[in-house]
CSV table of C-alpha atoms in Angstrom, one decimal:
chain,number,residue,atom,x,y,z
A,1,ASP,CA,-51.0,-17.4,36.8
A,2,ALA,CA,-48.3,-14.8,36.6
A,3,GLY,CA,-48.4,-12.0,39.1
A,4,VAL,CA,-47.6,-8.5,38.7
A,5,THR,CA,-44.2,-8.0,37.1
A,6,GLN,CA,-42.0,-5.0,37.2
A,7,SER,CA,-38.8,-4.0,35.2
A,8,PRO,CA,-36.1,-3.4,35.8
A,9,THR,CA,-35.3,-5.0,39.1
A,10,HIS,CA,-32.6,-2.5,40.0
A,11,LEU,CA,-31.5,0.8,38.5
A,12,ILE,CA,-28.9,3.3,39.3
A,13,LYS,CA,-29.1,6.8,38.0
A,14,THR,CA,-27.4,10.1,38.8
A,15,ARG,CA,-29.1,13.4,39.9
A,16,GLY,CA,-30.9,15.2,37.1
A,17,GLN,CA,-31.3,12.1,34.9
A,18,HIS,CA,-34.7,10.7,33.8
A,19,VAL,CA,-36.0,7.1,34.5
A,20,THR,CA,-38.8,5.0,33.3
A,21,LEU,CA,-40.2,2.2,35.3
A,22,ARG,CA,-42.5,-0.5,33.8
A,23,CYS,CA,-45.3,-2.6,35.2
A,24,SER,CA,-47.5,-5.4,33.8
A,25,PRO,CA,-50.6,-6.3,35.8
A,26,ILE,CA,-52.2,-9.6,36.7
A,27,SER,CA,-54.2,-10.8,33.7
A,28,GLY,CA,-57.7,-9.3,33.7
A,29,HIS,CA,-56.9,-6.5,36.1
A,30,LYS,CA,-57.5,-3.1,34.6
A,31,SER,CA,-56.4,-0.9,37.5
A,32,VAL,CA,-52.8,-0.2,38.2
A,33,SER,CA,-51.3,1.9,41.1
A,34,TRP,CA,-47.8,3.1,41.8
A,35,TYR,CA,-46.4,3.4,45.3
A,36,GLN,CA,-43.0,4.8,46.5
A,37,GLN,CA,-41.3,3.1,49.5
A,38,VAL,CA,-38.5,4.8,51.1
A,39,LEU,CA,-36.2,2.6,53.3
A,40,GLY,CA,-37.9,2.0,56.8
A,41,GLN,CA,-41.2,3.5,55.8
A,42,GLY,CA,-44.4,2.3,54.4
A,43,PRO,CA,-45.5,2.8,50.7
A,44,GLN,CA,-46.8,6.0,49.7
A,45,PHE,CA,-49.2,6.4,47.0
A,46,ILE,CA,-48.2,8.1,43.8
A,47,PHE,CA,-50.8,7.3,41.0
A,48,GLN,CA,-53.7,5.3,40.1
A,49,TYR,CA,-54.7,4.5,36.6
A,50,TYR,CA,-57.9,2.7,35.4
A,51,GLU,CA,-58.9,2.0,31.8
A,52,LYS,CA,-55.8,4.3,30.7
A,53,GLU,CA,-57.3,7.3,32.7
A,54,GLU,CA,-55.7,8.8,35.8
A,55,ARG,CA,-57.9,8.1,38.7
A,56,GLY,CA,-55.8,9.6,41.5
A,57,ARG,CA,-52.6,11.3,42.3
A,58,GLY,CA,-50.7,11.4,45.5
A,59,ASN,CA,-48.6,14.3,47.0
A,60,PHE,CA,-45.7,14.1,44.5
A,61,PRO,CA,-44.2,16.7,42.3
A,62,ASP,CA,-44.9,17.2,38.7
A,63,ARG,CA,-41.5,15.5,38.0
A,64,PHE,CA,-43.5,12.3,38.4
A,65,SER,CA,-45.8,11.2,35.6
A,66,ALA,CA,-47.3,8.1,34.5
A,67,ARG,CA,-49.4,6.4,31.7
A,68,GLN,CA,-51.3,3.2,31.2
A,69,PHE,CA,-51.5,1.5,27.8
A,70,PRO,CA,-54.3,-0.4,26.0
A,71,ASN,CA,-52.9,-3.7,27.4
A,72,TYR,CA,-53.3,-2.1,31.0
A,73,SER,CA,-49.4,-2.3,31.4
A,74,SER,CA,-48.0,1.0,32.8
A,75,GLU,CA,-45.0,3.3,33.0
A,76,LEU,CA,-43.8,5.7,35.8
A,77,ASN,CA,-41.6,8.4,34.7
A,78,VAL,CA,-39.4,10.6,36.9
A,79,ASN,CA,-37.6,13.5,35.6
A,80,ALA,CA,-34.7,15.6,37.0
A,81,LEU,CA,-33.9,12.9,39.7
A,82,LEU,CA,-33.1,14.0,43.2
A,83,LEU,CA,-31.2,12.0,45.7
A,84,GLY,CA,-34.4,11.7,47.7
A,85,ASP,CA,-36.0,9.7,45.0
A,86,SER,CA,-33.9,6.8,45.9
A,87,ALA,CA,-36.6,4.2,46.9
A,88,LEU,CA,-38.4,0.9,46.1
A,89,TYR,CA,-41.1,1.7,43.6
A,90,LEU,CA,-43.9,-0.7,43.7
A,91,CYS,CA,-46.6,-1.4,41.2
A,92,ALA,CA,-50.1,-2.9,42.3
A,93,SER,CA,-52.9,-4.1,40.2
A,94,ARG,CA,-56.3,-4.3,41.6
A,95,GLN,CA,-58.9,-7.1,41.3
A,96,THR,CA,-62.3,-5.3,41.2
A,97,SER,CA,-64.4,-8.0,42.3
A,98,THR,CA,-62.5,-8.5,45.7
A,99,ASP,CA,-61.2,-4.9,46.1
A,100,THR,CA,-57.8,-6.3,46.6
A,101,GLN,CA,-54.5,-4.9,45.4
A,102,TYR,CA,-51.6,-7.4,44.6
A,103,PHE,CA,-48.2,-6.0,44.4
A,104,GLY,CA,-45.1,-6.6,42.2
A,105,PRO,CA,-41.6,-7.2,43.5
A,106,GLY,CA,-40.7,-3.6,42.9
A,107,THR,CA,-37.8,-1.7,41.1
A,108,ARG,CA,-35.1,-0.5,43.4
A,109,LEU,CA,-34.0,3.1,42.3
A,110,THR,CA,-30.8,4.4,43.6
A,111,VAL,CA,-29.9,8.1,42.7
A,112,LEU,CA,-26.3,9.1,43.2
B,1,GLY,CA,-57.6,12.7,56.7
B,2,ASN,CA,-57.2,8.8,56.8
B,3,SER,CA,-54.2,7.4,58.5
B,4,VAL,CA,-52.9,4.2,60.0
B,5,THR,CA,-50.7,3.9,63.2
B,6,GLN,CA,-48.7,0.7,64.0
B,7,MET,CA,-46.7,-0.4,66.9
B,8,GLU,CA,-43.1,0.3,66.5
B,9,GLY,CA,-40.7,-2.4,66.2
B,10,PRO,CA,-38.6,-4.4,66.1
B,11,VAL,CA,-40.6,-7.1,67.9
B,12,THR,CA,-38.4,-10.0,68.9
B,13,LEU,CA,-40.0,-13.4,69.8
B,14,SER,CA,-38.8,-17.0,70.3
B,15,GLU,CA,-40.3,-19.6,68.1
B,16,GLU,CA,-43.7,-20.7,69.1
B,17,ALA,CA,-44.5,-17.6,71.1
B,18,PHE,CA,-47.7,-15.5,70.6
B,19,LEU,CA,-47.7,-12.6,68.4
B,20,THR,CA,-49.7,-9.4,68.5
B,21,ILE,CA,-48.9,-6.3,66.4
B,22,ASN,CA,-51.2,-3.5,67.1
B,23,CYS,CA,-52.8,-1.3,64.4
B,24,THR,CA,-55.2,1.7,64.8
B,25,TYR,CA,-56.8,3.8,62.3
B,26,THR,CA,-58.4,7.1,61.5
B,27,ALA,CA,-60.9,7.3,58.8
B,28,THR,CA,-64.3,8.4,57.9
B,29,GLY,CA,-67.0,6.0,57.1
B,30,TYR,CA,-66.2,2.3,56.7
B,31,PRO,CA,-62.8,1.6,55.3
B,32,SER,CA,-61.5,-1.7,54.2
B,33,LEU,CA,-58.6,-2.9,56.3
B,34,PHE,CA,-55.5,-5.1,55.3
B,35,TRP,CA,-52.4,-6.6,56.4
B,36,TYR,CA,-49.6,-7.0,54.2
B,37,VAL,CA,-46.2,-8.8,54.7
B,38,GLN,CA,-42.7,-7.9,53.2
B,39,TYR,CA,-39.9,-10.4,53.3
B,40,PRO,CA,-36.5,-9.1,52.9
B,41,GLY,CA,-35.8,-7.9,49.4
B,42,GLU,CA,-39.2,-8.4,48.2
B,43,GLY,CA,-42.5,-6.8,47.5
B,44,LEU,CA,-45.6,-6.7,49.6
B,45,GLN,CA,-47.8,-10.0,49.9
B,46,LEU,CA,-51.4,-9.7,51.1
B,47,LEU,CA,-51.8,-11.6,54.3
B,48,LEU,CA,-55.4,-11.0,55.2
B,49,LYS,CA,-58.1,-8.4,55.0
B,50,ALA,CA,-61.6,-7.3,56.3
B,51,THR,CA,-64.2,-5.0,54.8
B,52,LYS,CA,-66.6,-4.4,57.4
B,53,ALA,CA,-66.9,-4.1,61.2
B,54,ASP,CA,-66.5,-7.5,63.1
B,55,ASP,CA,-65.1,-9.2,60.1
B,56,LYS,CA,-62.3,-11.5,60.8
B,57,GLY,CA,-59.5,-11.9,58.2
B,58,SER,CA,-57.3,-15.1,58.5
B,59,ASN,CA,-54.6,-16.6,56.7
B,60,LYS,CA,-51.6,-18.9,57.5
B,61,GLY,CA,-52.4,-18.9,61.1
B,62,PHE,CA,-52.6,-15.2,61.3
B,63,GLU,CA,-55.9,-13.4,62.4
B,64,ALA,CA,-57.1,-9.8,62.6
B,65,THR,CA,-60.6,-8.5,63.4
B,66,TYR,CA,-62.1,-5.1,62.4
B,67,ARG,CA,-63.0,-3.4,65.5
B,68,LYS,CA,-64.9,-0.3,64.6
B,69,GLU,CA,-65.6,0.7,68.3
B,70,THR,CA,-61.8,0.8,69.0
B,71,THR,CA,-60.7,1.6,65.4
B,72,SER,CA,-58.4,-1.2,65.6
B,73,PHE,CA,-57.1,-4.2,63.4
B,74,HIS,CA,-54.6,-6.0,65.5
B,75,LEU,CA,-52.7,-8.8,63.9
B,76,GLU,CA,-52.3,-12.0,66.0
B,77,LYS,CA,-50.8,-15.5,65.7
B,78,GLY,CA,-50.8,-18.1,68.2
B,79,SER,CA,-47.4,-19.7,67.5
B,80,VAL,CA,-44.8,-17.9,65.3
B,81,GLN,CA,-42.0,-19.5,63.2
B,82,VAL,CA,-38.7,-18.5,62.1
B,83,SER,CA,-40.0,-18.3,58.7
B,84,ASP,CA,-42.6,-15.4,59.9
B,85,SER,CA,-39.7,-13.0,60.3
B,86,ALA,CA,-40.6,-10.1,57.9
B,87,VAL,CA,-41.9,-6.6,58.2
B,88,TYR,CA,-45.8,-6.4,58.6
B,89,PHE,CA,-47.8,-3.4,57.3
B,90,CYS,CA,-51.3,-2.4,58.3
B,91,ALA,CA,-53.3,-0.5,55.6
B,92,LEU,CA,-56.6,0.9,54.9
B,93,ARG,CA,-58.6,1.9,51.8
B,94,GLY,CA,-61.0,4.7,52.4
B,95,SER,CA,-64.7,4.6,51.7
B,96,ASP,CA,-65.1,8.3,51.2
B,97,GLY,CA,-66.4,7.7,47.5
B,98,GLY,CA,-63.3,9.1,46.0
B,99,ALA,CA,-62.3,7.8,42.5
B,100,THR,CA,-59.1,6.3,43.8
B,101,ASN,CA,-58.6,3.0,45.6
B,102,LYS,CA,-55.4,4.1,47.1
B,103,LEU,CA,-54.0,2.2,50.1
B,104,ILE,CA,-52.8,4.2,53.2
B,105,PHE,CA,-50.1,2.2,55.0
B,106,GLY,CA,-48.6,2.4,58.4
B,107,THR,CA,-44.8,2.5,58.9
B,108,GLY,CA,-44.4,-1.2,59.3
B,109,THR,CA,-43.4,-3.4,62.2
B,110,LEU,CA,-40.2,-5.6,61.9
B,111,LEU,CA,-40.8,-9.1,63.4
B,112,ALA,CA,-37.8,-11.3,64.2
B,113,VAL,CA,-38.3,-14.6,65.3
B,114,GLN,CA,-35.5,-16.6,67.0
B,115,PRO,CA,-35.1,-20.3,67.0
């Protein structure tokens, strides 16, 4: 079975631009979460979506937004990019029966 | 609030040495505890987990026991290999009844195993 997939793999943007990151969960998983991992640190929770509804939001500014589609895939949008938004963005889908989150390979965002 | 504290790295070991990476947590109730591993340039892979006190998670020779009395979930392996070189993250999911299933991670411990 395919795991969590994310696109693109790498992305380079300049300050002030907008970016959209995409995630497809494992088949059958209805919950998707987004995390930001800054170099040398542990991942920080950004959003969780379940059945297309936002179920939780971390301590991130309103420049960050997300949505989930009927097929349970998800997009993370970041507006007005700052240098500090440079990070690895991880998507995770959750298997409800085992309460386990499975992570994708991530999208490496570099803001210049 | 909930938090996870891991021992700082890097941890440098010779092949076949015994590994311990300490992890302690602060949480209300009975959180679920996880160890994830991140190989260079990759995302996180679930290594093992435990969902209640005294549970032992194990996988690929790694073990960790959920100790509520010491609020710890230390990772151990009896004989490490070069291929175990990676960053290891301890994480918890709270049991406070909130709508989210967010994971709270430690800062990670880099393990370097030398041949």
